[in-house]
C-alpha cells in the first residue's frame, strides 16, 4: 500500500467512526428539539435518557437474556415512562413556568437520574453484545463494524418516523401547531399541556433508542449522560435550535469533524473539538448553520 | 332552555387596580349576529378573553348553553363549542392553508393521542376524512386554490378568512370575531360582511367586536355598547343609532 492510499484509508476510517458517533448526536439533538419546540426550554436530562436506555438494554439482554427486539421495545417503553413521569411530576406542576425555572428543574432531574442509575447499575461500565456480528467488515482496507450499519439504519428509520409523524398524522400536526402558535392551538381545542407531555415522551423514546444502539460500541456507564447531552446540544445549536432536519445533518457533521480532529490532531482533544465548534457557532452564527436568524428572533430563548 | 346561547352574569375583571370589566350582565341571543362596540380600551377584547378562558374573571359568571364555563381552560371551552378569532390574526404561518384547517378539526376527529399511536392504519382513514372535511371548509370560503400555500404568505384578507375557516372547522355553536374587518380594504370588508351572514345561516351564533360602524349596523341583529367596562346600551342597530347616551359617549365623539 503506498502512502497516498494509506492516507485515504485513514480518512475513510475516521469518517466511519465519525458517522457512528454523529448518528447518536443527531438523535440526542432531535430529542432536544422536540422538547424545545413544545416548551421553549432545553432539557438537560436529555443525556440521561440515553444512559437509561443503554443501561436498561444491558440488563434486559445480558442479565435477563431477552431477545434483542423484545428488549429494545421494553427499554424504549421504560424510558418513555420515565420521560412522562418527569414531565408530570416536575414540569407540569410548576405554578409559574419560566424558561429559567424549567431549565433548572431539568438539571435537577438529570442529577437525580444519574444518582439513581449509579445506585441501580453501579459505577462500572457495562458491556453489551453487538446486535449482529462484532466482526468488522472490510471496506477497501478500512473497516466498519456491523453495529455502525445498524446505527445508521436505525437513525434513518427514526428520521423517517419523525417526518411521517409530524407531517402525516393529526397528533403530529397538532404538536407543530402548538409550537408555532400556542394560543391559536388552544383555541382549536388542543390541550397544550398534553402536547408538552407527549414531547417529553417522544424525546425520551428517541434518547432511549440512541442509548440502546450505541451501548455495544462505547460500553455504557452512569456518567455518560452529561457528555452525550452536551454533544447533542452542540448538534442542536449547530443545526439551528428547533430545526430537526438541521439537527440530523449537524449531528453527523459534528461527529465526523470530531473524528477527523481526533485522528489528525490528537484523540485527547476529541471532546474539546466538538465544544470549540459549538463556541464558534455561537460567536459567529448563533442561529446555527441551518437555522434562519429570523426564526431565532421569534423564539424566547 | 333559554333563547340565549351565552349569558354574562355580573362579570368583573380587574388587572391590579385597573377595572377592565365592571359588573357586566349581557346575554347573547342564539342564532343571531350580536355586536359589541365601544371606544378603544373599553374592555371588549378582555371580555372575549374571559369568555374563551384566556383570562379568568375576578367575579361573576359566564354561562354557555346553561353551563357554567368560567374557570375552564381554553381548549376545554373550545371543546364545548365556543370558537374565536383574534384582532391580530393568529394562524400557523409555516403550515399550509389546508393543514391550518385540519388542525382546527382536531377536536372533531376521533383520533385521540393514544388511539393514533396504537392504530396507525385507522388513523390514516381518519386523516383522510379530516382532510376531506377541511377541503369542504376551504371550498365554502373560496380558498381552494391556496390549499397548499403556506398560510403566512396569504394576503391579510385571506389570512382572516382562513382564521375564520379554522374556527368554523371546530363546528362551534358560538363564534367570537374580534375585529374581523380591521386592516381590510372596502372590497374585502364587504366580502367579510357577506361571510358573516353565511355563518349565521349555518346556524352558528356570532358575536362580533368591530370598529367599522357601517359593517356593524349593516349585519347585526343586536348591538351592545360598553364603555369603561360597563354596559351603556343595548338593542337593535336602529335603537342604538338613536340612543343619545351612545351618541355622546361614542358615535358622536
XYZ file of C-alpha atoms in Angstrom:
554
model
C 0.000 0.000 0.000
C 1.554 3.317 -0.978
C 1.394 6.317 1.387
C -1.352 8.116 -0.549
C -3.555 5.052 -0.379
C -2.843 4.616 3.312
C -3.865 8.216 3.913
C -7.107 7.640 2.090
C -7.828 4.520 4.110
C -7.209 6.500 7.310
C -9.584 9.190 6.150
C -12.328 6.684 5.381
C -11.735 5.019 8.740
C -12.094 8.319 10.632
C -15.135 9.069 8.578
C -16.842 5.810 9.607
C -16.021 6.456 13.228
C -17.403 9.970 12.934
C -20.644 8.837 11.335
C -21.173 6.299 14.090
C -20.934 8.920 16.826
C -22.623 11.562 14.705
C -25.769 9.467 14.349
C -26.045 9.373 18.118
C -25.522 13.141 18.435
C -28.181 13.606 15.776
C -30.704 11.592 17.775
C -29.880 13.381 21.019
C -30.275 16.689 19.171
C -33.685 15.616 17.821
C -34.727 14.903 21.396
C -33.592 18.377 22.489
C -35.503 19.978 19.633
C -38.711 18.167 20.344
C -38.930 19.480 23.886
C -37.579 22.872 22.848
C -40.319 23.247 20.244
C -43.041 22.286 22.692
C -41.860 24.282 25.692
C -39.062 26.657 24.703
C -36.679 25.020 27.180
C -33.544 22.919 26.874
C -33.969 19.633 28.708
C -30.652 18.968 30.385
C -31.793 15.483 31.336
C -31.728 14.503 27.656
C -28.370 12.719 28.025
C -29.789 10.789 30.975
C -32.493 9.332 28.716
C -29.700 7.949 26.553
C -27.907 6.439 29.549
C -31.097 4.895 30.915
C -31.821 3.407 27.505
C -28.360 1.889 27.292
C -28.250 0.534 30.840
C -31.757 -0.885 30.754
C -30.963 -2.637 27.482
C -27.824 -4.103 29.056
C -29.848 -5.519 31.955
C -32.561 -6.956 29.729
C -30.261 -8.583 27.209
C -27.182 -9.510 29.260
C -28.765 -10.361 32.631
C -32.271 -11.484 31.661
C -31.255 -12.797 28.220
C -34.333 -11.435 26.478
C -34.285 -11.411 22.677
C -32.972 -8.119 21.284
C -36.226 -6.996 19.648
C -38.277 -7.558 22.805
C -35.633 -5.922 24.990
C -35.488 -2.987 22.569
C -39.239 -2.390 22.836
C -39.352 -2.807 26.614
C -36.390 -0.462 27.076
C -37.925 2.256 24.933
C -41.227 1.907 26.818
C -39.394 2.117 30.149
C -37.583 5.330 29.224
C -40.767 6.810 27.736
C -42.467 6.205 31.077
C -39.543 7.911 32.825
C -39.905 10.870 30.442
C -43.643 11.134 31.043
C -43.164 10.891 34.813
C -40.525 13.600 34.634
C -42.952 15.916 32.843
C -45.940 15.095 35.072
C -44.048 15.279 38.371
C -41.539 18.066 37.793
C -42.549 20.236 34.819
C -46.349 20.199 34.813
C -46.930 21.195 38.474
C -44.803 24.375 38.226
C -47.114 27.271 39.041
C -45.416 29.990 37.042
C -43.320 28.249 34.435
C -40.491 30.469 33.200
C -37.768 29.220 30.888
C -35.077 29.588 33.543
C -37.067 27.765 36.232
C -37.876 24.855 33.972
C -34.277 24.518 32.790
C -33.023 24.406 36.376
C -35.592 21.705 37.105
C -34.277 19.627 34.213
C -30.749 19.951 35.618
C -32.047 18.679 38.973
C -33.795 15.763 37.262
C -30.591 14.924 35.425
C -28.611 14.810 38.693
C -31.250 12.661 40.378
C -31.471 10.281 37.422
C -27.716 9.966 37.308
C -27.643 9.152 41.031
C -30.406 6.596 40.678
C -28.635 4.972 37.739
C -25.454 4.726 39.801
C -27.282 3.112 42.718
C -29.019 0.605 40.488
C -26.400 -0.276 37.893
C -23.261 0.531 39.877
C -20.234 2.577 38.895
C -18.712 0.171 36.418
C -19.201 0.330 32.681
C -21.436 -2.252 31.095
C -20.706 -4.374 28.105
C -23.417 -5.428 25.707
C -23.378 -7.788 22.716
C -23.494 -6.255 19.284
C -26.848 -6.639 17.514
C -25.281 -8.923 14.932
C -21.654 -9.970 14.483
C -18.912 -7.968 16.221
C -16.511 -8.818 13.371
C -15.529 -5.663 11.462
C -16.310 -5.700 7.752
C -13.581 -4.788 5.309
C -14.201 -1.764 3.115
C -11.265 -1.156 0.738
C -8.792 -1.511 3.557
C -10.819 0.438 6.118
C -13.091 -1.432 8.493
C -16.624 -0.804 9.580
C -18.481 -2.526 12.401
C -21.839 -4.123 11.569
C -23.141 -2.200 14.598
C -22.289 1.067 12.805
C -24.523 -0.033 9.942
C -27.259 -0.791 12.465
C -26.814 2.678 13.963
C -27.047 4.362 10.564
C -30.074 2.305 9.564
C -31.907 2.975 12.801
C -31.180 6.705 12.562
C -32.738 6.687 9.090
C -35.777 4.832 10.434
C -36.146 7.285 13.313
C -35.902 10.264 10.941
C -38.474 8.698 8.605
C -40.844 8.029 11.514
C -40.292 11.576 12.721
C -41.104 13.109 9.346
C -44.152 10.871 8.980
C -45.422 11.713 12.454
C -45.114 15.479 12.153
C -46.416 15.764 8.607
C -48.937 12.995 8.137
C -50.645 12.386 11.465
C -53.144 14.675 13.162
C -51.358 14.451 16.506
C -48.108 15.465 14.816
C -49.749 18.380 13.036
C -51.251 19.498 16.335
C -47.835 19.378 18.003
C -46.428 21.531 15.222
C -49.368 23.900 15.512
C -48.778 24.140 19.245
C -45.120 25.037 18.805
C -45.876 27.650 16.122
C -48.707 29.445 17.890
C -49.771 28.159 21.247
C -52.787 30.443 21.721
C -54.264 29.599 18.353
C -53.699 25.911 19.028
C -55.523 26.128 22.349
C -58.393 27.836 20.568
C -58.564 24.945 18.162
C -59.142 22.796 21.219
C -55.625 21.390 21.521
C -54.557 20.734 25.105
C -51.094 22.294 25.128
C -50.066 20.600 28.389
C -50.801 17.226 26.819
C -48.609 18.155 23.861
C -45.792 19.044 26.262
C -46.188 15.645 27.909
C -46.124 13.970 24.518
C -42.968 15.859 23.571
C -41.241 14.503 26.700
C -42.448 11.001 25.865
C -41.163 11.157 22.273
C -37.947 12.813 23.274
C -37.299 10.159 25.934
C -38.099 7.481 23.364
C -35.578 8.836 20.860
C -32.996 9.151 23.649
C -33.591 5.529 24.633
C -33.109 4.355 21.054
C -29.827 6.291 20.839
C -28.636 4.705 24.106
C -29.582 1.220 23.008
C -27.770 1.311 19.671
C -24.583 2.992 20.907
C -24.033 0.858 24.021
C -22.438 -2.127 22.187
C -19.676 0.136 20.832
C -18.989 2.511 23.744
C -19.866 0.452 26.858
C -22.391 2.420 28.899
C -21.865 3.757 32.401
C -23.902 6.140 34.526
C -21.682 9.207 33.872
C -22.044 9.190 30.104
C -25.158 11.344 30.020
C -23.519 14.739 30.505
C -21.078 14.441 27.597
C -23.601 12.826 25.231
C -26.103 15.520 26.169
C -23.549 18.257 25.601
C -22.531 16.963 22.186
C -26.181 16.523 21.235
C -26.855 20.059 22.409
C -23.941 21.224 20.259
C -25.517 19.488 17.280
C -28.909 21.038 18.037
C -27.376 24.533 18.187
C -25.261 23.897 15.100
C -28.368 22.801 13.203
C -30.427 25.718 14.474
C -32.437 25.097 17.657
C -35.819 23.638 16.879
C -34.852 22.617 13.357
C -34.764 18.832 13.333
C -33.552 18.208 9.802
C -30.764 20.655 10.596
C -30.060 18.739 13.796
C -29.597 15.451 11.953
C -27.191 16.969 9.433
C -25.354 18.889 12.135
C -25.125 15.836 14.389
C -23.476 13.745 11.698
C -21.233 16.662 10.707
C -20.166 17.211 14.304
C -19.372 13.519 14.714
C -17.266 13.489 11.551
C -15.377 16.688 12.431
C -14.720 15.323 15.881
C -13.366 12.056 14.494
C -11.190 13.845 11.937
C -9.835 16.096 14.684
C -9.171 13.127 16.917
C -7.471 11.317 14.058
C -5.309 14.085 12.650
C -4.653 16.292 15.681
C -4.934 14.226 18.839
C -7.575 11.990 20.298
C -7.048 13.755 23.617
C -8.768 16.765 22.118
C -11.756 14.822 20.847
C -14.320 16.327 23.243
C -12.700 19.738 23.043
C -13.107 19.814 19.266
C -16.875 19.474 19.420
C -17.098 22.164 22.073
C -14.798 24.553 20.200
C -17.037 24.145 17.154
C -20.045 24.873 19.353
C -18.381 28.047 20.678
C -17.512 29.256 17.195
C -21.055 28.745 16.020
C -22.357 30.700 18.993
C -19.877 33.531 18.285
C -20.350 33.742 14.551
C -23.780 32.435 13.697
C -25.865 31.830 16.830
C -28.902 30.802 14.813
C -26.950 27.726 13.662
C -25.682 26.921 10.206
C -29.025 25.545 9.096
C -31.275 27.855 11.116
C -32.702 31.120 9.909
C -31.872 34.129 12.035
C -35.423 35.346 11.613
C -36.888 32.254 13.235
C -34.377 32.651 16.046
C -35.530 36.151 16.898
C -39.068 34.919 17.362
C -38.039 32.383 19.996
C -37.864 33.452 23.592
C -34.748 31.518 24.459
C -83.787 26.276 27.796
C -83.468 29.977 27.156
C -83.002 31.669 23.822
C -79.576 32.841 24.874
C -76.514 30.922 23.882
C -74.259 32.923 26.191
C -75.020 34.752 29.418
C -72.650 37.024 31.267
C -73.751 37.461 34.857
C -72.265 40.363 36.843
C -68.915 39.731 35.209
C -65.915 41.590 36.653
C -62.229 41.711 35.762
C -59.550 43.767 37.469
C -55.938 43.986 36.424
C -54.354 45.101 39.681
C -56.198 48.327 40.453
C -57.448 48.813 36.907
C -61.039 47.795 36.321
C -61.306 46.363 32.820
C -64.799 44.898 33.113
C -67.166 46.108 35.821
C -70.317 44.255 36.773
C -71.321 43.421 33.215
C -74.509 41.453 32.624
C -75.243 40.708 28.999
C -76.992 37.986 27.006
C -76.075 36.813 23.532
C -79.039 35.525 21.524
C -78.942 32.134 19.882
C -78.837 32.076 16.091
C -78.259 35.801 15.741
C -75.411 38.166 14.969
C -74.653 40.261 18.027
C -72.106 43.034 18.124
C -70.127 44.553 20.935
C -68.922 48.078 20.335
C -67.224 50.724 22.422
C -64.252 53.094 22.351
C -60.705 51.764 22.426
C -59.836 50.361 25.829
C -63.482 49.850 26.763
C -62.765 46.200 27.618
C -64.098 44.435 24.536
C -61.149 42.143 23.946
C -60.897 41.452 27.685
C -64.492 40.210 27.610
C -63.624 37.875 24.733
C -60.595 36.650 26.653
C -62.766 35.933 29.698
C -65.310 34.011 27.634
C -62.686 31.888 25.881
C -60.728 31.125 29.043
C -57.596 33.104 28.164
C -58.222 35.222 31.263
C -60.062 34.346 34.463
C -62.836 36.652 35.742
C -62.327 38.398 39.092
C -66.021 37.917 39.799
C -69.343 36.937 38.253
C -70.242 34.050 35.999
C -70.286 33.048 32.350
C -72.868 30.520 31.165
C -72.754 28.901 27.761
C -75.908 26.966 26.814
C -76.865 26.920 30.513
C -73.491 25.539 31.507
C -71.065 27.473 33.686
C -67.766 27.870 31.869
C -65.738 30.323 33.935
C -62.605 28.620 35.236
C -62.412 26.215 32.317
C -59.250 26.100 30.192
C -59.227 27.464 26.621
C -59.020 24.066 24.943
C -61.896 22.760 27.063
C -64.035 25.785 26.198
C -63.230 25.244 22.533
C -64.309 21.649 23.063
C -67.819 22.575 24.167
C -68.360 24.825 21.179
C -67.028 28.348 21.536
C -64.606 29.316 18.838
C -62.858 32.594 18.236
C -60.595 34.687 16.054
C -58.139 37.347 17.197
C -57.731 41.010 16.424
C -54.239 40.336 15.111
C -54.590 37.212 13.019
C -53.402 34.056 14.800
C -52.673 31.378 12.262
C -49.884 28.834 11.845
C -47.844 30.721 9.225
C -45.458 27.954 8.206
C -48.122 25.293 7.839
C -50.176 25.033 4.661
C -53.633 26.571 4.456
C -55.200 23.107 4.416
C -53.165 21.976 7.424
C -54.299 25.041 9.363
C -57.897 23.989 8.929
C -57.138 20.340 9.630
C -55.698 21.323 12.995
C -58.951 23.189 13.632
C -60.832 19.939 13.076
C -58.673 18.064 15.564
C -61.334 18.077 18.265
C -63.982 16.742 15.907
C -61.828 13.776 14.971
C -61.782 10.582 16.966
C -58.024 10.302 16.622
C -57.012 10.750 20.233
C -53.350 10.707 21.044
C -53.173 7.163 22.378
C -55.512 5.953 19.667
C -53.366 7.337 16.890
C -50.218 5.829 18.393
C -51.770 2.374 18.556
C -53.755 2.215 15.322
C -51.833 3.988 12.591
C -53.782 2.438 9.656
C -57.108 3.511 11.103
C -55.563 6.872 11.699
C -54.818 7.228 8.004
C -58.536 6.902 7.231
C -59.209 9.406 9.942
C -56.638 11.733 8.434
C -58.322 11.330 5.054
C -61.724 12.217 6.498
C -60.339 15.256 8.259
C -58.639 16.301 5.037
C -61.899 15.992 3.105
C -63.799 17.996 5.714
C -61.099 20.662 5.610
C -61.338 20.805 1.827
C -65.093 21.407 2.083
C -64.370 24.223 4.509
C -61.885 25.722 2.021
C -64.459 25.480 -0.729
C -67.007 27.320 1.429
C -64.533 30.180 1.852
C -63.418 30.034 -1.779
C -59.827 29.487 -0.723
C -59.308 26.167 -2.566
C -56.621 27.487 -4.853
C -54.465 28.253 -1.803
C -54.747 24.805 -0.162
C -51.025 24.019 -0.334
C -49.752 27.580 0.095
C -48.003 28.384 3.383
C -50.615 30.319 5.348
C -48.158 33.102 6.204
C -47.805 34.125 2.564
C -51.522 34.857 2.028
C -52.718 38.470 1.875
C -54.214 39.693 5.165
C -57.822 39.462 3.952
C -57.365 35.801 3.119
C -55.494 35.155 6.364
C -58.541 36.428 8.241
C -60.810 34.218 6.150
C -58.524 31.316 6.956
C -58.616 32.075 10.666
C -62.402 32.068 10.492
C -62.354 28.833 8.492
C -60.212 27.224 11.171
C -62.558 28.470 13.869
C -65.552 27.078 11.962
C -63.811 23.732 11.471
C -64.459 23.173 15.167
C -68.210 23.274 14.406
C -68.831 25.789 17.164
C -72.219 26.861 18.499
C -70.888 30.349 19.073
C -68.218 32.139 17.070
C -66.488 35.200 18.528
C -64.925 37.503 15.946
C -62.509 40.121 17.254
C -62.387 42.965 14.723
C -62.647 40.808 11.613
C -62.590 43.825 9.297
C -59.611 45.675 10.770
C -56.930 46.200 8.149
C -59.189 45.096 5.312
C -59.947 47.290 2.311
C -63.512 48.252 1.335
C -64.000 45.321 -1.021
C -62.630 42.814 1.481
C -64.841 44.309 4.207
C -67.953 43.753 2.105
C -66.881 40.146 1.479
C -66.348 39.723 5.226
C -69.872 41.005 5.916
C -71.297 38.512 3.437
C -69.280 35.717 5.004
C -70.568 36.542 8.480
C -74.115 36.453 7.095
C -73.432 32.995 5.650
C -72.084 31.813 9.001
C -75.348 32.840 10.648
C -77.246 30.814 8.048
C -75.165 27.811 9.085
C -76.866 28.118 12.465
C -73.794 29.413 14.240
C -74.403 32.301 16.621
C -71.944 35.115 16.000
C -70.639 37.652 18.492
C -68.629 40.407 16.950
C -66.309 43.144 18.161
C -65.836 45.682 15.393
C -64.934 49.311 14.799
C -66.353 49.572 11.305
C -69.778 51.026 12.196
C -71.223 50.569 8.707
C -70.446 46.872 8.887
C -71.792 46.531 12.445
C -75.061 48.349 11.759
C -75.479 46.529 8.472
C -75.172 42.924 9.625
C -76.023 42.886 13.352
C -79.306 41.746 14.847
C -78.372 43.142 18.250
C -75.759 45.648 19.359
C -74.391 46.232 22.846
C -72.325 49.310 23.673
C -69.819 49.352 26.508
C -67.542 51.993 27.920
C -65.093 51.701 30.826
C -66.001 48.035 31.142
C -69.704 48.691 31.774
C -72.792 48.418 29.593
C -74.161 51.722 28.281
C -76.877 50.498 25.972
C -78.157 47.514 24.057
C -80.761 46.971 21.387
C -81.245 46.676 17.660
C -78.917 48.694 15.405
C -81.688 51.242 14.785
C -82.272 51.734 18.527
C -78.564 52.123 19.193
C -78.134 54.721 16.468
C -80.880 56.835 18.105
C -79.696 56.399 21.708
C -78.470 59.815 22.981
C -76.140 58.298 25.557
C -74.381 56.245 22.915
C -74.129 59.211 20.603
C -72.482 61.357 23.238
C -70.164 58.634 24.536
C -69.141 57.091 21.325
C -70.694 57.719 17.978
C -70.786 61.489 18.300
C -67.291 61.647 19.839
